[in-house]
Coordinates of N, CA and C in Angstrom, one line a residue:
Chain A
D564 N -18.4 -9.5 17.8 CA -17.3 -10.1 17.2 C -16.3 -8.7 17.1
Q565 N -15.2 -9.1 17.8 CA -14.3 -7.9 18.0 C -13.3 -8.2 16.9
Q566 N -13.4 -7.3 15.7 CA -12.7 -7.2 14.6 C -11.2 -6.8 14.8
V567 N -11.0 -5.9 15.7 CA -9.7 -5.4 16.1 C -9.4 -5.6 17.5
K568 N -8.4 -6.3 17.8 CA -8.1 -6.5 19.2 C -6.8 -6.1 19.7
Q569 N -6.8 -5.5 20.8 CA -5.4 -5.2 21.7 C -5.8 -5.8 22.8
N570 N -4.9 -7.0 22.9 CA -5.0 -7.9 24.1 C -4.3 -7.7 25.3
S571 N -3.5 -6.7 25.3 CA -2.7 -6.1 26.3 C -3.5 -4.7 27.0
P572 N -4.2 -5.1 27.9 CA -4.7 -3.7 28.5 C -3.7 -2.5 29.0
S573 N -2.5 -3.1 29.5 CA -1.7 -2.0 29.9 C -0.3 -2.6 29.6
L574 N 0.7 -1.6 29.6 CA 2.0 -1.6 29.4 C 2.9 -0.7 30.2
S575 N 3.9 -1.1 30.7 CA 4.8 -0.2 31.5 C 6.2 -0.4 31.1
V576 N 6.8 0.9 30.8 CA 8.1 0.8 30.4 C 9.0 1.8 31.0
Q577 N 10.2 1.9 31.0 CA 11.1 2.7 31.6 C 11.4 3.9 30.6
E578 N 11.6 5.2 30.9 CA 11.8 6.2 30.0 C 13.3 5.8 29.2
G579 N 13.1 6.0 27.9 CA 14.4 5.9 27.1 C 14.3 4.4 26.5
R580 N 13.6 3.5 27.0 CA 13.4 2.3 26.5 C 12.4 2.2 25.3
I581 N 12.3 1.2 24.7 CA 11.3 0.9 23.6 C 9.8 0.5 24.2
S582 N 8.9 1.0 23.6 CA 7.4 0.7 23.9 C 6.9 -0.1 22.6
I583 N 6.3 -1.2 22.8 CA 5.7 -1.9 21.7 C 4.4 -2.2 22.2
L584 N 3.5 -1.7 21.3 CA 1.9 -2.0 21.4 C 1.4 -2.8 20.4
N585 N 0.8 -3.7 20.6 CA 0.3 -4.8 19.7 C -1.1 -4.7 19.3
C586 N -1.6 -4.9 18.1 CA -2.8 -5.0 17.6 C -3.1 -6.2 16.5
D587 N -4.3 -6.9 16.8 CA -4.4 -8.0 15.9 C -5.9 -7.6 15.1
Y588 N -6.1 -8.3 14.0 CA -7.4 -8.0 13.4 C -7.8 -9.3 12.8
T589 N -9.0 -9.5 12.4 CA -9.7 -10.7 11.9 C -9.9 -10.5 10.5
N590 N -10.3 -9.4 10.0 CA -10.9 -9.2 8.5 C -9.8 -8.9 7.7
S591 N -9.6 -9.8 6.9 CA -8.3 -9.8 5.8 C -8.8 -8.5 4.7
M592 N -10.0 -8.0 4.9 CA -10.3 -6.9 3.8 C -9.8 -5.7 4.3
F593 N -9.5 -5.5 5.7 CA -9.1 -4.3 6.2 C -7.7 -3.9 5.3
D594 N -7.6 -2.6 4.9 CA -6.5 -2.1 4.1 C -6.0 -0.9 4.6
Y595 N -6.3 -0.6 5.8 CA -5.7 0.7 6.2 C -5.9 0.7 7.7
F596 N -4.7 1.1 8.3 CA -5.0 1.2 9.9 C -4.3 2.4 10.4
L597 N -4.8 2.7 11.5 CA -4.5 4.0 12.3 C -4.3 3.9 13.7
W598 N -3.4 4.6 14.4 CA -3.1 4.5 15.7 C -3.8 5.9 16.3
Y599 N -4.3 5.8 17.4 CA -4.7 7.1 18.1 C -4.2 7.1 19.4
K600 N -4.0 8.1 19.9 CA -3.5 8.4 21.3 C -4.5 9.3 22.2
K601 N -4.7 8.7 23.3 CA -5.7 9.5 24.2 C -5.4 9.5 25.6
Y602 N -5.2 11.1 25.8 CA -4.9 11.4 27.4 C -6.2 11.5 28.0
P603 N -6.1 11.4 29.4 CA -7.3 11.6 30.2 C -8.0 13.0 29.8
A604 N -9.3 12.8 30.0 CA -10.3 14.0 29.7 C -10.1 14.8 28.5
E605 N -9.5 14.0 27.5 CA -9.2 14.4 26.2 C -9.9 13.5 25.2
G606 N -10.1 13.9 23.9 CA -10.4 12.9 22.9 C -9.4 12.3 22.3
P607 N -9.5 11.3 21.6 CA -8.4 10.6 21.0 C -7.8 11.4 19.9
T608 N -6.4 11.5 19.7 CA -5.9 12.1 18.6 C -5.3 11.3 17.7
F609 N -5.1 11.7 16.5 CA -4.6 10.8 15.4 C -2.9 10.7 15.7
L610 N -2.3 9.6 15.5 CA -0.9 9.5 15.8 C -0.1 9.1 14.4
I611 N -0.4 7.9 13.8 CA 0.1 7.4 12.7 C -0.7 6.5 12.2
S612 N -0.4 6.3 10.9 CA -1.3 5.3 10.0 C -0.4 4.4 9.1
I613 N -1.1 3.3 8.6 CA -0.3 2.6 7.6 C -1.3 2.1 6.6
S614 N -0.9 2.0 5.3 CA -1.8 1.4 4.3 C -1.1 -0.1 4.2
S615 N -2.1 -0.9 3.7 CA -1.7 -2.5 3.5 C -0.7 -2.6 2.4
I616 N -0.4 -1.6 1.5 CA 0.5 -1.9 0.7 C 1.9 -1.6 1.3
K617 N 2.1 -1.2 2.5 CA 3.3 -1.1 3.1 C 3.3 -2.0 4.2
D618 N 4.6 -2.2 4.7 CA 4.7 -3.0 5.9 C 5.4 -2.1 7.1
K619 N 5.8 -1.0 6.7 CA 6.2 0.0 7.7 C 6.1 1.4 7.5
N620 N 5.7 2.1 8.5 CA 5.5 3.6 8.5 C 6.2 4.3 9.6
E621 N 7.2 5.3 9.4 CA 7.7 5.8 10.3 C 7.6 7.2 10.4
D622 N 7.4 7.8 11.8 CA 7.2 9.2 11.8 C 7.7 9.6 13.2
G623 N 9.1 10.0 13.1 CA 9.9 10.5 14.2 C 10.1 9.2 15.2
R624 N 9.7 9.3 16.4 CA 10.0 8.2 17.3 C 8.9 7.0 17.1
F625 N 8.0 7.3 16.3 CA 6.9 6.4 16.2 C 7.0 5.6 15.0
T626 N 7.0 4.2 15.0 CA 7.0 3.5 13.9 C 5.9 2.5 13.8
V627 N 5.1 2.1 12.8 CA 4.1 1.0 12.9 C 4.6 0.1 11.9
F628 N 4.4 -1.0 12.2 CA 4.8 -2.4 11.4 C 3.4 -3.1 11.0
L629 N 3.4 -3.5 10.0 CA 2.3 -4.3 9.6 C 2.6 -5.7 9.1
N630 N 2.1 -6.7 9.6 CA 2.4 -8.1 9.1 C 1.0 -8.8 8.5
K631 N 0.7 -8.5 7.5 CA -0.5 -8.9 6.6 C -1.0 -10.4 6.8
S632 N 0.2 -11.3 6.6 CA -0.1 -12.6 6.8 C -0.7 -13.1 8.4
A633 N 0.0 -12.5 9.1 CA -0.4 -12.6 10.5 C -1.6 -11.8 11.0
K634 N -2.1 -10.8 10.2 CA -3.2 -9.9 10.7 C -2.7 -9.3 11.9
H635 N -1.4 -8.7 11.9 CA -1.0 -8.1 13.2 C -0.2 -6.7 12.9
L636 N -0.5 -5.8 13.7 CA 0.4 -4.6 13.5 C 0.8 -4.3 15.0
S637 N 1.9 -3.5 14.8 CA 2.6 -3.0 16.2 C 3.0 -1.6 16.0
L638 N 3.0 -0.8 17.2 CA 3.4 0.4 17.2 C 4.8 0.5 18.2
H639 N 5.8 0.9 17.6 CA 6.9 1.2 18.3 C 7.1 2.5 18.6
I640 N 7.5 2.7 19.9 CA 7.9 4.2 20.3 C 9.4 4.2 20.9
V641 N 10.3 4.7 20.3 CA 11.8 4.8 20.5 C 12.3 6.1 20.5
P642 N 12.9 6.7 21.5 CA 12.9 6.1 22.8 C 11.5 6.8 23.5
S643 N 11.0 5.8 24.4 CA 9.9 6.3 25.1 C 10.0 7.4 26.2
Q644 N 9.1 8.2 26.2 CA 9.0 9.4 26.9 C 8.0 9.4 28.1
P645 N 8.2 10.1 29.3 CA 6.9 10.2 30.2 C 5.8 10.7 29.5
G646 N 5.9 11.7 28.6 CA 4.7 12.4 28.0 C 3.9 11.3 26.9
D647 N 4.5 10.2 26.6 CA 3.8 9.3 26.0 C 3.0 8.4 26.7
S648 N 3.0 8.8 28.0 CA 2.1 7.8 28.9 C 0.4 8.3 28.4
A649 N -0.3 7.3 28.0 CA -1.6 7.6 27.5 C -2.5 6.2 27.2
V650 N -3.3 6.3 26.6 CA -4.2 5.0 26.0 C -3.9 5.1 24.5
Y651 N -3.6 4.1 24.1 CA -3.4 3.8 22.6 C -4.4 2.9 22.0
F652 N -5.0 3.6 20.8 CA -6.1 2.7 20.3 C -5.6 2.4 18.7
C653 N -5.8 1.2 18.3 CA -5.6 0.9 16.8 C -7.1 0.8 16.3
A654 N -6.9 1.0 15.0 CA -8.4 1.3 14.4 C -8.2 0.9 13.0
A655 N -9.3 0.6 12.4 CA -9.4 0.2 11.0 C -10.6 0.5 10.4
P656 N -10.6 1.3 9.1 CA -12.1 1.6 8.5 C -12.6 0.3 8.1
S657 N -14.0 0.2 8.3 CA -14.6 -1.2 8.0 C -14.6 -1.4 6.5
S658 N -14.6 -0.2 5.7 CA -14.4 -0.3 4.4 C -13.9 1.1 3.8
S659 N -13.4 1.0 2.7 CA -12.7 2.2 2.1 C -13.6 3.3 1.8
N660 N -14.8 3.1 1.6 CA -15.8 4.2 1.2 C -16.8 4.3 2.4
T661 N -16.6 4.0 3.6 CA -17.4 4.4 4.7 C -16.4 5.2 5.8
G662 N -17.3 5.9 6.6 CA -16.4 6.6 7.6 C -16.5 5.6 8.8
K663 N -16.8 4.4 8.9 CA -16.8 3.6 10.1 C -15.7 3.1 10.3
L664 N -15.0 3.6 11.5 CA -13.7 3.2 12.1 C -14.1 2.2 13.2
I665 N -13.4 0.9 13.2 CA -13.5 -0.2 14.1 C -12.2 -0.1 15.0
F666 N -12.5 0.3 16.3 CA -11.4 0.4 17.2 C -11.3 -0.7 18.2
G667 N -9.9 -1.0 18.5 CA -9.6 -1.9 19.5 C -9.9 -1.4 21.1
Q668 N -9.6 -2.1 21.8 CA -10.1 -1.9 23.3 C -9.1 -0.9 23.8
G669 N -7.9 -0.6 23.2 CA -7.0 0.3 24.0 C -6.0 -0.4 25.0
T670 N -4.6 0.1 24.6 CA -3.6 -0.3 25.8 C -3.3 1.0 26.4
T671 N -3.2 0.9 27.6 CA -2.7 2.2 28.6 C -1.3 2.0 28.8
L672 N -0.4 2.8 28.2 CA 1.0 2.8 28.2 C 1.3 3.8 29.4
Q673 N 2.3 3.2 30.3 CA 2.8 4.1 31.3 C 4.5 4.1 31.0
V674 N 4.9 5.3 31.0 CA 6.3 5.4 30.8 C 6.8 6.1 32.0
K675 N 7.7 5.3 32.7 CA 8.2 5.6 34.1 C 9.5 6.6 34.0
P676 N 9.5 7.7 34.5 CA 10.8 8.4 34.6 C 12.1 7.5 35.2
Chain B
D1290 N -8.0 26.8 13.9 CA -9.3 26.3 14.0 C -9.5 25.7 15.6
A1291 N -10.7 26.0 16.0 CA -10.9 25.5 17.5 C -11.1 24.0 17.7
G1292 N -11.1 23.2 16.5 CA -11.3 21.7 16.6 C -12.8 21.7 16.8
V1293 N -13.1 20.4 17.2 CA -14.3 19.9 17.5 C -14.8 20.2 18.7
I1294 N -16.0 20.9 19.0 CA -16.4 21.4 20.3 C -17.7 20.6 20.6
Q1295 N -17.6 20.2 22.0 CA -18.7 19.4 22.4 C -19.2 20.1 23.8
S1296 N -20.4 20.1 24.0 CA -21.1 20.7 25.2 C -22.2 19.8 25.7
P1297 N -22.5 19.7 26.9 CA -21.5 20.0 28.1 C -20.3 19.2 28.0
R1298 N -19.4 19.5 28.9 CA -18.2 18.6 29.2 C -18.7 17.5 30.2
H1299 N -19.5 17.9 31.1 CA -19.9 17.0 32.0 C -21.4 17.1 32.4
E1300 N -22.0 15.8 32.4 CA -23.5 15.9 32.6 C -23.9 14.9 33.5
V1301 N -24.5 15.3 34.7 CA -25.2 14.3 35.7 C -26.7 14.5 35.7
T1302 N -27.3 13.4 35.6 CA -28.7 13.6 35.6 C -29.4 12.3 36.3
E1303 N -30.6 12.5 36.4 CA -31.3 11.2 37.1 C -31.9 10.4 36.0
M1304 N -32.0 9.2 36.3 CA -32.6 8.2 35.4 C -34.2 8.7 34.9
G1305 N -34.4 8.5 33.8 CA -35.8 8.9 33.1 C -35.6 10.3 32.6
Q1306 N -34.7 11.1 32.9 CA -34.4 12.4 32.3 C -34.1 12.4 30.8
E1307 N -34.3 13.4 30.2 CA -33.9 13.5 28.9 C -32.4 14.3 28.8
V1308 N -31.5 13.8 28.0 CA -30.2 14.3 27.9 C -29.8 14.7 26.4
T1309 N -29.4 15.8 26.4 CA -28.9 16.2 25.0 C -27.5 16.7 25.1
L1310 N -26.9 16.0 24.1 CA -25.3 16.4 23.9 C -25.2 17.1 22.6
R1311 N -24.4 18.1 22.6 CA -24.1 18.9 21.4 C -22.6 18.9 20.9
C1312 N -22.6 19.1 19.6 CA -21.3 18.9 18.9 C -21.3 20.1 17.8
K1313 N -20.0 20.8 17.6 CA -19.9 21.5 16.4 C -18.8 20.9 15.9
P1314 N -18.8 20.5 14.5 CA -17.7 20.0 14.0 C -16.6 21.0 13.4
I1315 N -15.6 20.4 12.9 CA -14.6 21.4 12.4 C -15.2 21.8 11.1
S1316 N -15.1 23.2 10.8 CA -15.7 23.7 9.7 C -15.1 23.2 8.3
G1317 N -16.0 22.8 7.4 CA -15.6 22.2 6.2 C -15.5 20.8 6.2
H1318 N -15.6 20.0 7.3 CA -15.8 18.6 7.3 C -17.0 18.0 7.1
D1319 N -17.2 17.0 6.0 CA -18.4 16.6 5.7 C -19.0 15.5 6.4
Y1320 N -18.0 14.8 7.3 CA -18.6 13.6 8.1 C -18.5 14.2 9.5
L1321 N -19.5 13.6 10.2 CA -19.5 13.8 11.5 C -20.0 12.4 12.2
F1322 N -19.2 12.3 13.3 CA -19.5 10.7 14.1 C -19.8 11.0 15.5
W1323 N -20.6 10.2 16.0 CA -20.8 10.0 17.6 C -20.3 8.7 17.9
Y1324 N -19.5 8.8 19.0 CA -18.9 7.6 19.5 C -19.3 7.7 21.2
R1325 N -19.2 6.3 21.7 CA -19.5 6.2 23.1 C -18.2 5.4 23.6
Q1326 N -17.8 5.7 24.6 CA -16.6 4.8 25.2 C -17.1 4.5 26.8
T1327 N -17.0 3.2 27.0 CA -17.3 2.5 28.1 C -16.2 1.7 28.4
M1328 N -16.0 1.3 29.8 CA -15.0 0.2 30.1 C -15.3 -1.0 29.5
M1329 N -16.5 -1.6 29.5 CA -16.9 -2.8 29.0 C -16.7 -2.9 27.4
R1330 N -17.2 -1.8 26.7 CA -17.3 -2.0 25.2 C -16.2 -1.2 24.4
G1331 N -15.4 -0.5 25.2 CA -14.5 0.4 24.5 C -14.9 1.5 23.7
L1332 N -14.4 2.1 22.7 CA -14.9 3.0 21.9 C -15.6 2.4 20.7
E1333 N -16.9 2.7 20.7 CA -17.9 2.2 19.6 C -18.4 3.4 19.0
L1334 N -18.7 3.2 17.7 CA -19.4 4.3 16.8 C -21.0 4.0 17.0
L1335 N -21.6 5.1 17.4 CA -23.0 5.0 17.6 C -23.6 5.3 16.1
I1336 N -23.3 6.4 15.5 CA -23.8 7.1 14.2 C -22.9 7.9 13.5
Y1337 N -22.8 7.8 12.2 CA -22.3 9.0 11.6 C -23.2 9.5 10.4
F1338 N -22.9 10.8 10.1 CA -23.5 11.5 9.1 C -22.4 12.0 7.9
N1339 N -23.0 12.1 6.7 CA -22.2 12.7 5.6 C -23.0 13.8 5.1
N1340 N -22.7 14.8 5.0 CA -23.1 16.1 4.6 C -24.6 16.1 5.2
N1341 N -24.5 16.0 6.7 CA -25.8 16.3 7.5 C -26.8 15.3 7.3
V1342 N -26.5 14.1 6.7 CA -27.5 13.0 6.4 C -27.1 11.8 7.2
P1343 N -27.8 11.1 8.0 CA -27.3 9.9 8.6 C -27.0 8.8 7.6
I1344 N -25.9 8.4 8.0 CA -25.5 7.2 6.9 C -25.8 5.9 7.6
D1345 N -25.1 5.7 8.9 CA -25.1 4.5 9.3 C -25.3 4.7 10.7
D1346 N -26.7 4.3 11.2 CA -27.0 4.3 12.7 C -27.0 3.0 13.5
S1347 N -26.4 2.0 12.8 CA -26.5 0.7 13.4 C -25.9 0.4 14.9
G1348 N -25.0 1.5 15.1 CA -24.4 1.4 16.5 C -25.6 2.0 17.6
M1349 N -26.4 2.8 17.2 CA -27.4 3.2 18.0 C -27.9 2.1 18.9
P1350 N -27.8 2.1 20.2 CA -28.1 0.8 21.1 C -29.5 0.9 21.2
E1351 N -30.4 1.7 21.2 CA -31.8 1.5 21.3 C -32.5 2.8 20.7
D1352 N -33.9 2.7 20.7 CA -34.7 3.8 20.4 C -34.6 4.9 21.3
R1353 N -34.2 4.8 22.4 CA -34.1 5.9 23.3 C -33.1 6.9 22.9
F1354 N -32.1 6.4 22.0 CA -31.0 7.3 21.3 C -31.5 7.9 20.1
S1355 N -31.3 9.0 19.8 CA -31.5 9.7 18.6 C -30.3 10.7 18.3
A1356 N -30.2 11.0 17.2 CA -29.2 12.0 16.7 C -29.7 12.7 15.4
K1357 N -29.4 14.2 15.4 CA -29.8 14.9 14.4 C -28.6 15.7 13.9
M1358 N -28.7 16.3 12.6 CA -27.7 17.2 12.2 C -28.3 18.2 11.3
P1359 N -29.1 19.1 11.9 CA -29.7 20.2 11.2 C -28.9 21.0 10.3
N1360 N -27.6 21.2 10.5 CA -26.8 21.9 9.7 C -25.4 21.6 9.6
A1361 N -24.7 22.1 8.8 CA -23.3 21.5 8.7 C -22.3 21.9 9.8
S1362 N -22.9 22.6 11.0 CA -22.1 23.0 11.9 C -22.6 22.7 13.3
F1363 N -23.5 21.8 13.2 CA -24.4 21.4 14.6 C -25.0 20.1 14.7
S1364 N -24.6 19.4 15.5 CA -25.3 18.1 15.6 C -25.7 17.9 17.2
T1365 N -26.7 17.0 17.4 CA -27.1 16.6 18.7 C -27.3 15.1 18.8
L1366 N -26.9 14.5 19.9 CA -27.3 13.3 20.5 C -28.3 13.2 21.6
K1367 N -29.3 12.8 21.7 CA -30.3 12.7 22.6 C -30.7 11.6 23.2
I1368 N -30.8 11.4 24.4 CA -31.3 10.1 25.1 C -32.4 10.5 25.9
Q1369 N -33.5 9.6 25.6 CA -34.8 9.9 26.1 C -35.6 8.6 26.3
P1370 N -35.9 8.2 27.6 CA -35.4 8.5 28.9 C -34.0 8.0 29.2
S1371 N -33.3 8.5 29.8 CA -32.0 8.1 30.1 C -31.9 7.0 31.3
E1372 N -30.9 6.1 31.0 CA -30.9 5.0 32.2 C -29.2 5.0 32.6
P1373 N -29.3 4.4 34.0 CA -27.9 4.3 34.4 C -26.8 3.6 33.5
R1374 N -27.3 2.7 32.8 CA -26.5 2.1 31.8 C -25.9 2.8 30.8
D1375 N -26.5 4.0 30.6 CA -26.1 5.0 29.4 C -24.8 5.7 29.9
S1376 N -24.6 5.6 31.3 CA -23.4 6.3 31.8 C -22.0 6.0 30.9
A1377 N -21.4 6.9 30.4 CA -20.1 6.8 29.5 C -19.8 8.0 29.2
V1378 N -18.6 8.0 28.2 CA -18.1 9.2 27.8 C -18.6 9.2 26.3
Y1379 N -18.9 10.2 25.8 CA -19.5 10.4 24.5 C -18.6 11.4 23.6
F1380 N -18.1 10.8 22.6 CA -17.2 11.6 21.8 C -18.0 12.0 20.3
C1381 N -17.8 13.1 20.0 CA -18.1 13.5 18.7 C -16.7 13.8 17.9
A1382 N -16.9 13.3 16.7 CA -15.7 13.5 15.8 C -16.0 14.0 14.3
S1383 N -15.2 14.5 13.6 CA -15.4 14.9 12.2 C -14.3 14.7 11.5
S1384 N -14.6 14.6 10.2 CA -13.4 14.4 9.0 C -13.8 14.9 7.8
L1385 N -12.8 15.1 7.1 CA -13.1 15.8 5.6 C -13.9 14.5 4.7
G1386 N -13.3 13.5 4.8 CA -13.9 12.4 4.0 C -13.9 11.1 4.8
A1387 N -14.2 9.9 4.0 CA -14.5 8.7 4.6 C -13.2 7.9 4.6
G1388 N -13.3 6.7 5.0 CA -12.1 5.6 4.6 C -11.0 6.1 5.5
S1389 N -10.0 6.4 4.9 CA -8.5 6.8 5.5 C -8.5 8.2 6.1
D1390 N -9.5 8.9 5.9 CA -9.2 10.3 6.3 C -9.4 10.4 7.9
T1391 N -8.5 11.2 8.4 CA -8.4 11.3 9.7 C -9.6 12.0 10.3
Q1392 N -9.9 11.2 11.4 CA -11.1 11.8 12.2 C -10.5 12.6 13.5
Y1393 N -11.1 13.6 13.6 CA -10.7 14.6 14.7 C -11.8 14.4 15.8
F1394 N -11.3 14.3 17.0 CA -12.3 14.1 18.1 C -12.5 15.4 18.9
G1395 N -13.7 15.7 19.4 CA -13.7 16.5 20.6 C -13.4 16.0 21.8
P1396 N -13.5 16.8 22.9 CA -12.9 16.4 24.1 C -13.8 15.5 25.0
G1397 N -15.1 15.4 24.4 CA -15.9 14.2 25.0 C -16.9 14.9 26.1
T1398 N -18.1 14.3 26.4 CA -18.9 14.6 27.2 C -19.2 13.4 28.2
R1399 N -18.7 13.8 29.5 CA -18.9 12.6 30.4 C -20.3 12.7 31.2
L1400 N -20.9 11.5 30.8 CA -22.4 11.6 31.2 C -22.7 10.5 32.4
T1401 N -23.2 10.9 33.4 CA -23.3 10.2 34.5 C -25.0 10.0 34.8
V1402 N -25.7 8.9 34.8 CA -27.1 8.7 34.9 C -27.2 8.0 36.4
L1403 N -27.8 9.0 37.1 CA -27.9 8.1 38.5 C -29.3 7.5 38.8

C-alpha cells in the first residue's frame, strides 16, 4: 500500500520557468510533509517542509502547497535553474512520535538551459 | 560536522557472500535509519534505532538482513548470505529526534551482488 504517491516519474522544464512537482497521500492522519532532493551518487537532502496547520510554506525559490481536503501537496520551483535538476521525493512521518518516514517514488526533474 | 559517513561507497560481491555496510551518524543525533533504494520499490526504510536500540525493524526484508548499533557513533547492516536481488543503494541517515526532525542522509553504498 503506497501511502505517499508521486505519479509523475519525470518532468522536464525550461530554465526560468516554473517547475511543479506533485504528491498525493492516502493517510489523513499525516500531519507533516517534507520534500527531499537527491543528486546522482549522493544521499537525499532536506529541501522544505510543511505542517498540516498551514497550506503554504515558502523558502526562496521553493514553495510547498498543501491541500488537505484533496490529500495533495505540490512543490513549486520558480524560477527553475539547471542546478535544480535532481530527483525530488516527498515524504511524511508515519506518526508524530516515530522516526519512520514514508517516501514517495520520486520525480526526476530536468531543467534545460 | 562531516555529516553521515558510510562505507564502503561501492561493494561488488558474489551471491552467497556476507556483506557488511557501515555507518557513522552525525554526532549527537539520537536516531539512526537504514534505507534501501531500488527502482522497483523506491526508497524504503529497513530499520531504525533510537539511542542505539532498534525500534522498528519491520522493513527488514528477511532474516538474511541484520543491523546493529553497538554505540552511538557506529552502526552496521549485514546481509548473509547475499543474493542478486539485494543489489541496491543502501542509505544511512540520522536525526536529532523523531517525527518532523530532519533526517540527514549519508552518500549511500551501492551494492552489486553477482
